[in-house]
Short mmCIF file of C-alpha atoms in Angstrom, two decimals:
data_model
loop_
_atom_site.label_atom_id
_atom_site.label_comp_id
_atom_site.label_asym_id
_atom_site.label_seq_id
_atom_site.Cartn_x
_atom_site.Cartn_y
_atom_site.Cartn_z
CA UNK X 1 -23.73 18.37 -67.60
CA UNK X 2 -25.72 15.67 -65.42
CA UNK X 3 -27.12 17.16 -62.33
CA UNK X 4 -27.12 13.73 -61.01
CA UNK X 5 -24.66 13.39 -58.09
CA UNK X 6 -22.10 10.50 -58.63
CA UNK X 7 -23.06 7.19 -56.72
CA UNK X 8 -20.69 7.06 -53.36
CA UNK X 9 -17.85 4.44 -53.69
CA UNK X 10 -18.02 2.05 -51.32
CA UNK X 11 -14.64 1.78 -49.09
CA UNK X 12 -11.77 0.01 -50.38
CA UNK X 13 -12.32 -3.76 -51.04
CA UNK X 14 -9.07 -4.51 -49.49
CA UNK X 15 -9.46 -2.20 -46.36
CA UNK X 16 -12.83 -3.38 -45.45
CA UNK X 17 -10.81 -7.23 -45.96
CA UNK X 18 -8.33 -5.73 -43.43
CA UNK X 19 -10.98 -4.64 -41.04
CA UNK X 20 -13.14 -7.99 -41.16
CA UNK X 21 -9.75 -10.31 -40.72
CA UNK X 22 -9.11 -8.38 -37.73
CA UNK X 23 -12.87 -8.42 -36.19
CA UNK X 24 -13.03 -12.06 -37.17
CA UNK X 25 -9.06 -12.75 -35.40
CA UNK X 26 -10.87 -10.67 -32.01
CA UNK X 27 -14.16 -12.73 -32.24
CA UNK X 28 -11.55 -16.22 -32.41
CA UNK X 29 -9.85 -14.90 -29.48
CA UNK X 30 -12.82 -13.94 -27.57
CA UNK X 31 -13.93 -17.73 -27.51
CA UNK X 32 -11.09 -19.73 -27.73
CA UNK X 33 -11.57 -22.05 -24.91
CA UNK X 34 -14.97 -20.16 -23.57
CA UNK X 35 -13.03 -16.98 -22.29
CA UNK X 36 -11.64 -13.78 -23.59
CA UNK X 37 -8.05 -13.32 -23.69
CA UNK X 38 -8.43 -10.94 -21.69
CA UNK X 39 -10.83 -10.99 -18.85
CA UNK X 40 -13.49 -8.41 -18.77
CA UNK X 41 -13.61 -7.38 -22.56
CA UNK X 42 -16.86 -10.09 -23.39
CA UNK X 43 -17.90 -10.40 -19.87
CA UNK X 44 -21.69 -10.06 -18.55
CA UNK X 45 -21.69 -6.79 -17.22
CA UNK X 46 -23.80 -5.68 -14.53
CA UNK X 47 -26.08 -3.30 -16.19
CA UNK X 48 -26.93 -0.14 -14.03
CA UNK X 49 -30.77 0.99 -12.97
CA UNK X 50 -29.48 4.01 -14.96
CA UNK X 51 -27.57 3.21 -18.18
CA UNK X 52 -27.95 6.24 -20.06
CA UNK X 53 -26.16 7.97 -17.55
CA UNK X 54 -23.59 5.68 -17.21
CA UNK X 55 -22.63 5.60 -20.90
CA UNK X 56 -20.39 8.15 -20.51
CA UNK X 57 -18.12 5.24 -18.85
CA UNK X 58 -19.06 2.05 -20.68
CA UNK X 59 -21.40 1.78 -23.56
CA UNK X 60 -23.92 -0.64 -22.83
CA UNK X 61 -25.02 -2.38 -26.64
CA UNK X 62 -21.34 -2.23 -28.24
CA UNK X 63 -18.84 -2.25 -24.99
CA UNK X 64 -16.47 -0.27 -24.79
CA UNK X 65 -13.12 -2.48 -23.90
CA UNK X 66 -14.44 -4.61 -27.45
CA UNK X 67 -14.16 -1.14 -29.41
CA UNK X 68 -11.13 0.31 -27.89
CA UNK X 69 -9.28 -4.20 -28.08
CA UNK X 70 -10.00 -3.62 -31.83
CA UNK X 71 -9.16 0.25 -32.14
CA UNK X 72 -5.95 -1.02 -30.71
CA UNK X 73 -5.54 -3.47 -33.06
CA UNK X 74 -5.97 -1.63 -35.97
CA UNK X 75 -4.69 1.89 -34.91
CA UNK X 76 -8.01 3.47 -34.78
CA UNK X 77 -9.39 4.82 -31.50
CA UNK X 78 -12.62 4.16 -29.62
CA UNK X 79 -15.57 6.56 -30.46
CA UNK X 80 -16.34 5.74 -26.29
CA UNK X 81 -16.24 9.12 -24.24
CA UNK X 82 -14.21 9.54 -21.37
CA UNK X 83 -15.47 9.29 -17.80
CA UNK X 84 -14.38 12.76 -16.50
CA UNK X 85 -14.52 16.00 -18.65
CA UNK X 86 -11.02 16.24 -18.15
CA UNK X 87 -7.81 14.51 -17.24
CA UNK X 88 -4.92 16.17 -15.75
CA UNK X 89 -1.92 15.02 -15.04
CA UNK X 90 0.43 17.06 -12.56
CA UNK X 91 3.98 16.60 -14.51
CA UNK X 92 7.39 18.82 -14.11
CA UNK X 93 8.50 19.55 -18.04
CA UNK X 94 12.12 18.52 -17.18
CA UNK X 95 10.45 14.95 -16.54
CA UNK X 96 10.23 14.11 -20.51
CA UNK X 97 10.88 10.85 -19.19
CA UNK X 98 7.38 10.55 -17.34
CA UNK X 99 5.77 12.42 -19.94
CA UNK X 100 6.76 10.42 -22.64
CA UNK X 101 5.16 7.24 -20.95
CA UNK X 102 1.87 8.88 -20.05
CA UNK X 103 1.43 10.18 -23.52
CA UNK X 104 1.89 6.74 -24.63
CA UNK X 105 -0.07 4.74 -22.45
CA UNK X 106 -3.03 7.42 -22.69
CA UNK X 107 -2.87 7.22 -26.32
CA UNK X 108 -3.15 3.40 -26.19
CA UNK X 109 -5.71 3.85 -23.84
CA UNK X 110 -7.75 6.46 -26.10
CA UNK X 111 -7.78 8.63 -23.41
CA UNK X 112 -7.29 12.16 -23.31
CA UNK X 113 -5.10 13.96 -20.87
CA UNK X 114 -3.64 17.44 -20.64
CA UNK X 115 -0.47 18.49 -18.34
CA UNK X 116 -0.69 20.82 -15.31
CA UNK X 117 3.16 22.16 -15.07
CA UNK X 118 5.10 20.83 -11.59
CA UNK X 119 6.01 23.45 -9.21
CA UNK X 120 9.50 24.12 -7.37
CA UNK X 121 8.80 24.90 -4.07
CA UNK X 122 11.31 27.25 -3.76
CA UNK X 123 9.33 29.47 -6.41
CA UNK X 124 6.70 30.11 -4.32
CA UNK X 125 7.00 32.89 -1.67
CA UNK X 126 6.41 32.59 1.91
CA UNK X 127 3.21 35.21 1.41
CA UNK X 128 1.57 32.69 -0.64
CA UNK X 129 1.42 30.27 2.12
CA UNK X 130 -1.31 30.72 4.37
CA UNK X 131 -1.17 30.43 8.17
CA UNK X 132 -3.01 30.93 11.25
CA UNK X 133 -0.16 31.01 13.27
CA UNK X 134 1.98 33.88 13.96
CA UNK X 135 5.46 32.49 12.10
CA UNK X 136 5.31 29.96 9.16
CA UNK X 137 6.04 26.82 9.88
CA UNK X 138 7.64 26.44 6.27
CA UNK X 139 7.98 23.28 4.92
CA UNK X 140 10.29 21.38 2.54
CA UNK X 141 10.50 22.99 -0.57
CA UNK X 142 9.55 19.43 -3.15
CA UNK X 143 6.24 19.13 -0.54
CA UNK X 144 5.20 23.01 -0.93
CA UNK X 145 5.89 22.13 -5.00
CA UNK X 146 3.49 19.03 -4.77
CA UNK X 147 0.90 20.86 -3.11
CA UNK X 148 0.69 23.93 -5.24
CA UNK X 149 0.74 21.90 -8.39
CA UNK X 150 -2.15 19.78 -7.07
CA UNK X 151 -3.60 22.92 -6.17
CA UNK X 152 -3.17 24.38 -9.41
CA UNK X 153 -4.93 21.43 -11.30
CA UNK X 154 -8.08 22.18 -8.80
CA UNK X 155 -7.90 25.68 -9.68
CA UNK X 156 -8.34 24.59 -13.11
CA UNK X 157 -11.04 22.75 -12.58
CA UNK X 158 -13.00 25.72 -10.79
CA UNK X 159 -11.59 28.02 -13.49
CA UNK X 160 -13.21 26.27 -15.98
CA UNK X 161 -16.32 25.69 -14.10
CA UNK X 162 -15.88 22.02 -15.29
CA UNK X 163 -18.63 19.58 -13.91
CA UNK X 164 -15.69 17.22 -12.60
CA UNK X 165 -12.12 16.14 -13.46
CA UNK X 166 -9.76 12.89 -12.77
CA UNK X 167 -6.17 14.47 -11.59
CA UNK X 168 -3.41 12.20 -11.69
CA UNK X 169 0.57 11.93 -11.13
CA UNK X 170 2.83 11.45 -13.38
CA UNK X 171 3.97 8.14 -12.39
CA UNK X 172 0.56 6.66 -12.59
CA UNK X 173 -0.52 3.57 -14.26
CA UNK X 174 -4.09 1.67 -15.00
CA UNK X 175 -5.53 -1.68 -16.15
CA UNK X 176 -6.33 -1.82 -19.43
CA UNK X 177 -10.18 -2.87 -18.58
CA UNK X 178 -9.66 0.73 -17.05
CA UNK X 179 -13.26 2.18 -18.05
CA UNK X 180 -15.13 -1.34 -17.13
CA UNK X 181 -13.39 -0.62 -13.54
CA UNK X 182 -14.33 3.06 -13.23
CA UNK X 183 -18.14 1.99 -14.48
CA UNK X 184 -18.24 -0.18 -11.50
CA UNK X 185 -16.95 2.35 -9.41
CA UNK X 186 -19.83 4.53 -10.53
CA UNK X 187 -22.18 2.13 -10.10
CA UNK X 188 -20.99 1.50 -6.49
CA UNK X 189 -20.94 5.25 -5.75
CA UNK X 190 -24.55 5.25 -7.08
CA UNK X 191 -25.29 2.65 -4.25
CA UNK X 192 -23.48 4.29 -1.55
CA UNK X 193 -24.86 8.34 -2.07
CA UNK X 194 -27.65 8.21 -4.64
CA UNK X 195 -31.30 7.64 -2.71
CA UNK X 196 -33.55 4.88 -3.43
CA UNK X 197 -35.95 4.91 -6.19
CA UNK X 198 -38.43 3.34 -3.61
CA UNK X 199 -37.95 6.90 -1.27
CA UNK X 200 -41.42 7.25 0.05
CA UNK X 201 -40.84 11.25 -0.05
CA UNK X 202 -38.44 13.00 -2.56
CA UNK X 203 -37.86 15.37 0.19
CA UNK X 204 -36.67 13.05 2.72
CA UNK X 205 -34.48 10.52 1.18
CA UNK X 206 -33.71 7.56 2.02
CA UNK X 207 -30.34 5.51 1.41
CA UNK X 208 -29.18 1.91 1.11
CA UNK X 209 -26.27 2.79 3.21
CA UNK X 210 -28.27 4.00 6.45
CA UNK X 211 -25.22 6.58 7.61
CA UNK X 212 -25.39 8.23 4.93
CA UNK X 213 -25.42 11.14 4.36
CA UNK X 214 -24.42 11.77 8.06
CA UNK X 215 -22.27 9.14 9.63
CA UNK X 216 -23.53 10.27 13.36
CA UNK X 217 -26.86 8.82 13.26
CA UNK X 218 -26.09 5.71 11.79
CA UNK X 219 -24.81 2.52 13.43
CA UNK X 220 -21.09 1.76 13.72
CA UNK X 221 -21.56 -0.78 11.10
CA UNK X 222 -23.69 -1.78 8.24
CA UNK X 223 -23.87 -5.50 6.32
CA UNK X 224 -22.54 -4.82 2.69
CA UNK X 225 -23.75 -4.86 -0.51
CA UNK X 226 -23.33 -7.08 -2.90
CA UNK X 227 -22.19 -6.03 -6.15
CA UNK X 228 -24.38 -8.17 -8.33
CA UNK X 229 -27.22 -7.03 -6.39
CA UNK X 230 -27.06 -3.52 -5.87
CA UNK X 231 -30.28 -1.26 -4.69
CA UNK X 232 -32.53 0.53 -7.59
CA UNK X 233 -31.08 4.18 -6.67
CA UNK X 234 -32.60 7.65 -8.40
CA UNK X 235 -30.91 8.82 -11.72
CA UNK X 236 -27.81 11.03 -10.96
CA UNK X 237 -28.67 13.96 -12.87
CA UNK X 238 -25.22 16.11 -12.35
CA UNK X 239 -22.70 12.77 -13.04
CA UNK X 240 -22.47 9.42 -14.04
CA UNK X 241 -21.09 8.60 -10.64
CA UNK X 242 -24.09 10.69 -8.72
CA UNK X 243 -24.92 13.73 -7.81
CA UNK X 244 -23.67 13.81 -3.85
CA UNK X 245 -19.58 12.91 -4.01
CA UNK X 246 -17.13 15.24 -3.94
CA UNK X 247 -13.90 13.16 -4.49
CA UNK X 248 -12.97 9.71 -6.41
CA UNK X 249 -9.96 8.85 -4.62
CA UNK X 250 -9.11 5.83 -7.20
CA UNK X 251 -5.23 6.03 -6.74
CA UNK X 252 -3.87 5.80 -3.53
CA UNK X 253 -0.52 4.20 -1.37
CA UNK X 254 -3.07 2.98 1.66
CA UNK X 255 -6.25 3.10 2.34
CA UNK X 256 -8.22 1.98 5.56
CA UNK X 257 -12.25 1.19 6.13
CA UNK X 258 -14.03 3.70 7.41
CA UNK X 259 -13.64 3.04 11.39
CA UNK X 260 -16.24 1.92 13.80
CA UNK X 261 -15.19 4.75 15.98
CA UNK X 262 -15.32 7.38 13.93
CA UNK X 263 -18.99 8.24 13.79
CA UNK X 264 -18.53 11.48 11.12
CA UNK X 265 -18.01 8.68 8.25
CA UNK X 266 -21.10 6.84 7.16
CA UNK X 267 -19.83 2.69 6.68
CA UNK X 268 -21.40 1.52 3.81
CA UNK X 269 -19.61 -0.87 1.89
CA UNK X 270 -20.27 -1.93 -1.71
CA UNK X 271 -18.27 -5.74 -2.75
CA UNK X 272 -17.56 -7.19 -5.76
CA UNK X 273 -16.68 -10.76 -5.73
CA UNK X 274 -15.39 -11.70 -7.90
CA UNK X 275 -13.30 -9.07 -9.98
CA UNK X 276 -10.81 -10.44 -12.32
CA UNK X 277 -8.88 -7.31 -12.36
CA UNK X 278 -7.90 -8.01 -8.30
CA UNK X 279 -5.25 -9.98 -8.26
CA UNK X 280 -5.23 -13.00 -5.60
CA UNK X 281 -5.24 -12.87 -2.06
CA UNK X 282 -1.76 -14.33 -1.95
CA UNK X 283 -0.34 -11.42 -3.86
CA UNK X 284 -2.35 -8.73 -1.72
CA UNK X 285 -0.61 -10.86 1.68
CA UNK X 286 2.60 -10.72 -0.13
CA UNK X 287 2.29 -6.88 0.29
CA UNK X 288 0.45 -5.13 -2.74
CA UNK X 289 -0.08 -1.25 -1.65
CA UNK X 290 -3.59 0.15 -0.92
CA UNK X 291 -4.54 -2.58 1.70
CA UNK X 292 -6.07 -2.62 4.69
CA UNK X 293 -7.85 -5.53 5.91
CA UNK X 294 -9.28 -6.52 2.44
CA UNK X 295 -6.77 -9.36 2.10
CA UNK X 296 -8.04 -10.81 5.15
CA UNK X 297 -11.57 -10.09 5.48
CA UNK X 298 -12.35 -10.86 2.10
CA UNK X 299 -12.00 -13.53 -0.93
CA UNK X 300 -9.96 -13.77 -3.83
CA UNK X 301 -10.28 -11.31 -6.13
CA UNK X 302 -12.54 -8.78 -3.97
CA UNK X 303 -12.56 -4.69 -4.78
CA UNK X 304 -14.53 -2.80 -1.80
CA UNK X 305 -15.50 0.45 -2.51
CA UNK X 306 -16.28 2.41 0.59
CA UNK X 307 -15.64 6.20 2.36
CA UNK X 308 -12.33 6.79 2.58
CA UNK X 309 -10.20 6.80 5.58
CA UNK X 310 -7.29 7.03 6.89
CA UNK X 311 -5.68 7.60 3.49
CA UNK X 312 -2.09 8.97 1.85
CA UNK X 313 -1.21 9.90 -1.17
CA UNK X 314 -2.97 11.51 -4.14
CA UNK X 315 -1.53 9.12 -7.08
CA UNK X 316 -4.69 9.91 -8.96
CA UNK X 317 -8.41 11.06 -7.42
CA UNK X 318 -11.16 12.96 -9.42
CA UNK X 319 -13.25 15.95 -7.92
CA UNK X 320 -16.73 17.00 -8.97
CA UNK X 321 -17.45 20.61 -9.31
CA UNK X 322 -18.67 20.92 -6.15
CA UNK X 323 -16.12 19.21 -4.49
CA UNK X 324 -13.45 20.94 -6.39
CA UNK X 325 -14.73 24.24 -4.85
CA UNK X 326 -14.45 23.03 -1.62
CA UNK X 327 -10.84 21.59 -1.76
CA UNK X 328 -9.56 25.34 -3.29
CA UNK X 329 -11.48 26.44 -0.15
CA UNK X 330 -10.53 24.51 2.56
CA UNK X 331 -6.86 23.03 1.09
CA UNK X 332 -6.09 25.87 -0.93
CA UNK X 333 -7.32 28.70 1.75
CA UNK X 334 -6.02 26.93 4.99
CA UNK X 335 -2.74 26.49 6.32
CA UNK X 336 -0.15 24.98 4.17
CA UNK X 337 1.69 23.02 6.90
CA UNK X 338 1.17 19.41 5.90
CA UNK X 339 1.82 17.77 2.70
CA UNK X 340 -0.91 17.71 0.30
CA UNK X 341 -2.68 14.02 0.45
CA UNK X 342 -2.77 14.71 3.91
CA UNK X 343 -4.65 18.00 3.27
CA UNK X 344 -7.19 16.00 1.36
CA UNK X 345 -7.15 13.35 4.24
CA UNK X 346 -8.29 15.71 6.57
CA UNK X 347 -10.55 17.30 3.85
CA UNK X 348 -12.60 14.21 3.61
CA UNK X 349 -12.68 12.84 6.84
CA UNK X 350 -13.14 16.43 8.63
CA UNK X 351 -11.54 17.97 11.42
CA UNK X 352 -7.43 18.27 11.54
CA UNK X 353 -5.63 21.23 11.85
CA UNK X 354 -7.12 23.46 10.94
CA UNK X 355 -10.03 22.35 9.85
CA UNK X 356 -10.79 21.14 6.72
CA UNK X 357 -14.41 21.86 6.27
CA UNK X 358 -15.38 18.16 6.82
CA UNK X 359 -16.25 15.39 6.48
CA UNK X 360 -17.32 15.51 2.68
CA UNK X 361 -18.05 12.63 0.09
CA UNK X 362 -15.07 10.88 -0.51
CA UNK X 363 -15.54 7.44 -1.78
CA UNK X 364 -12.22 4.90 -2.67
CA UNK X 365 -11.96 1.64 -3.74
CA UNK X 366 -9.54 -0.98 -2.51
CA UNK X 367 -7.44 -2.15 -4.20
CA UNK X 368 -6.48 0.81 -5.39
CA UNK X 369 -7.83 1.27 -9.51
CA UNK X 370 -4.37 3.51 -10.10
CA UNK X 371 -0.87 2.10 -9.01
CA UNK X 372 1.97 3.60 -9.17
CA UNK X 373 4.35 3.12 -12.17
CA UNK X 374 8.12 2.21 -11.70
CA UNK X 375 10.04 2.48 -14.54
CA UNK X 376 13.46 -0.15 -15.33
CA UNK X 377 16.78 1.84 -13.74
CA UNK X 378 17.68 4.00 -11.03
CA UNK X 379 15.49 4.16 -7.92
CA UNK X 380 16.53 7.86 -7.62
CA UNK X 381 14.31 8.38 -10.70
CA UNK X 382 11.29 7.47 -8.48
CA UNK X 383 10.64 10.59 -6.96
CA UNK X 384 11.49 14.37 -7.08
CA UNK X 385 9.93 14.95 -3.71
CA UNK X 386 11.56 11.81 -1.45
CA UNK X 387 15.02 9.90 -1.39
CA UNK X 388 13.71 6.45 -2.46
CA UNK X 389 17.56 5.27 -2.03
CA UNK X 390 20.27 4.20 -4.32
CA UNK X 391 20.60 1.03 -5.95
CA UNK X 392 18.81 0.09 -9.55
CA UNK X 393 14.87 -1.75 -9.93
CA UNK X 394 12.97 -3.53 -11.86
CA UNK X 395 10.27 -2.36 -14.29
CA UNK X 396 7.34 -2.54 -12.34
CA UNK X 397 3.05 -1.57 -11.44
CA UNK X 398 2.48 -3.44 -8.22
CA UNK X 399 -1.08 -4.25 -7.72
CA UNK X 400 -1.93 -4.31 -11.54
CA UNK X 401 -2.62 -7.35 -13.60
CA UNK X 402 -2.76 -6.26 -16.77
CA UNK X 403 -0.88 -2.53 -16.78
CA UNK X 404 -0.98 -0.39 -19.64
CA UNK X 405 2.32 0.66 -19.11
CA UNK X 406 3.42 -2.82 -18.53
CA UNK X 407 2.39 -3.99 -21.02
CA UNK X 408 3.65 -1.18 -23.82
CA UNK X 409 5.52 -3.07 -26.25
CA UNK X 410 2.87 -5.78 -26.78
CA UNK X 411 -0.12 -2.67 -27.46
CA UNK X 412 2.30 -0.65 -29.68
CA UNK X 413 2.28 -4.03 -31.87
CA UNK X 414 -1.34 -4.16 -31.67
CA UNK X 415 -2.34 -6.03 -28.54
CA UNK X 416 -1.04 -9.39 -28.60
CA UNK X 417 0.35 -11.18 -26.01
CA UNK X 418 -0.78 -8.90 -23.42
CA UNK X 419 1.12 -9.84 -19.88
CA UNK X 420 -1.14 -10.63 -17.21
CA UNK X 421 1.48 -9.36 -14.06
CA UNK X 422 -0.22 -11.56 -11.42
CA UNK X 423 -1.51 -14.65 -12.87
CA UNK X 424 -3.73 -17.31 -10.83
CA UNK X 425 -2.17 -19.89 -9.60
CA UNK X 426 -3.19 -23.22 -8.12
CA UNK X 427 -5.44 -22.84 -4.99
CA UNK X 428 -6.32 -19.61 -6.04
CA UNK X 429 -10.42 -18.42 -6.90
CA UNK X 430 -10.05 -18.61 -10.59
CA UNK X 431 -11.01 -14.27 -11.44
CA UNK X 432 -11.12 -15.14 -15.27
#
């Protein structure tokens, strides 16, 4: 018997022909004209001061939208790691509807989520809702459900003693450039709380964004930074969006800028002009969610990311560990008399009643990265916490060009004829 080990076959002739046709069809696509299909997937990326850090988000010498276009196309996933160590997503098991579509469109995102159970309200006792005041103010049962399943996922996350976590709603949807977007939401973050590499003493930082950390001793307001020119900042050594935030909010209903008034916030601003994943100006005026001032202040096709203020609801939002302490602390631990985004509102911007514990490092981006999701039918499906009225709607993701869950049928088939949901039009700053 030969001790010689047999030579290794090489894969099958007409698989690897499979493969190439399909990497060749991408490459075709990818310059057709000069442009992607799809914007984003062969763009020049702005590279970060930092990449190995940020590789957990986009991989820097392959790209990670190229991997995950092709994995799509030939239904094999993206070896790309998530940005977060783990994705919940706050769901009520009678919903198989919702769940249905978020296993689908994570799937076809290659992303990895795991359900934290809704909660009826009406299953949790007055004794587990603390107040300072001498009679509970009770609220509706669906808003005392909402908050103790978001306040479940957080316990989770402290549980497990996980280094951070993106939380999200059910009804959520994303671009499908979603990991380009959250890399340049890291990198912004980076700019906004990381100090500068040029910090003349490691003990005394210094920032880009001179009210931060502490809003108080900073001016009312600061010029902005330019995306494509962002500060050299130290290497995050906790996260690959930094080591000093303590919520993501990335999915939101509204969202304001950090007011000039409100000297607890610091005001930096971070801009990216343009972003091909905004849609125009004359969409955001026509009444896109998650505005406030951005249509008007700034060009087509702008994202700002900034402190957040002044916002409501908690669509989707990731915590670090840190920050996820603090939420079970001071949302968890306080009174239970408002509904839960509004807990977190308070949380980050500091003060309310009671106090939250504030102001801590929230940072948002406008537009919002996460819309919500309506699905084709009834409007009463919307929600099982508010009356959204009677009367049928159609299928829907305001705010998102090109929607995973909008775009369903077309990546099921392999990720053709992806619909872009707010096309430029003439007049507009071409984003492409």
């Amino acid at each position: 018997m030969s001790l010689l080990k047999p030579a290794r076959r090489l894969p099958n002739p007409v698989l690897l022909g499979v493969v190439a046709f399909f990497v060749f069809s991408l490459y075709l696509l990818s310059t057709k004209g000069g442009a992607s299909p799809v914007p984003y997937f062969h763009a020049d990326r702005i590279k970060s001061s930092v990449p190995d850090i940020t590789d957990d988000i986009y991989n820097t010498t392959l790209g990670v939208s190229q991997r995950l276009f092709v994995g799509l196309i030939i239904g094999r996933g993206s070896n790309a790691s998530t940005q977060f160590e783990k994705i919940f997503v706050i769901s009520r098991p009678s919903r198989t509807d919702r769940r249905d579509g978020m296993v689908l469109a994570a799937a076809l995102s290659n992303l990895e989520i795991e359900f934290i159970d809704g909660v009826d309200g009406k299953d949790v006792p007055d004794k587990a809702l603390l107040s300072s005041e001498e009679e509970l103010k009770r609220l509706a049962d669906p808003v005392i459900g909402a908050w103790r399943a978001h306040m479940n996922a957080i316990q989770e996350v402290v549980r497990r003693n996980l280094s951070s976590a993106l939380i999200m709603e059910d009804d959520a949807d994303w671009d499908i450039r979603i990991r380009e977007q959250m890399h340049d939401f890291a990198l912004a973050t980076h700019a906004l709380t990381q100090p500068l590499l040029s910090s003349p003493d490691p003990s005394s930082p210094t920032f880009a964004d001179p009210t931060f950390p502490n809003g108080t001793f900073g001016p009312s307001t600061v010029p902005d930074m330019d995306f494509a020119s962002l500060p050299l900042t130290r290497v995050p050594t906790t996260s690959p969006y930094g080591d000093a935030w303590d919520v993501l909010w990335a999915g939101h209903c509204g969202m304001a800028f950090a007011f000039a008034t409100n000297a607890a916030l610091p005001k930096g601003r971070v801009v990216r002009v343009p972003d091909p994943t905004v849609p125009a100006r004359r969409h955001l005026l026509a009444g896109l969610p998650s505005i406030s001032g951005l249509e008007t202040t700034y060009p087509d096709h702008a994202r700002v990311y900034h402190h957040a203020q002044d916002a409501c609801c908690s669509l989707a939002y990731a915590v670090s560990r840190a920050g996820a302490r603090a939420v079970l602390r001071h949302v968890g631990l306080k009174d239970a008399n408002q509904p839960f985004d509004l807990q977190l509102k308070s949380f980050c911007e500091g003060g309310g009643s009671p106090d939250r514990g504030g102001p801590h490092a929230c940072l948002a981006a406008q537009p919002s990265v996460f819309q919500v999701h309506r699905a084709k039918g009834s409007r009463g499906a919307n929600s099982d916490i508010a009356d959204h009225g009677a009367g049928g709607q159609e299928e829907e993701s305001r705010g998102l060009r090109w929607g995973v869950r909008m775009n369903l049928d077309a990546l099921v088939k392999g990720g053709e004829e992806l619909v872009d949901g707010y096309p430029d039009g003439d007049g507009d700053m071409v984003g492409n």
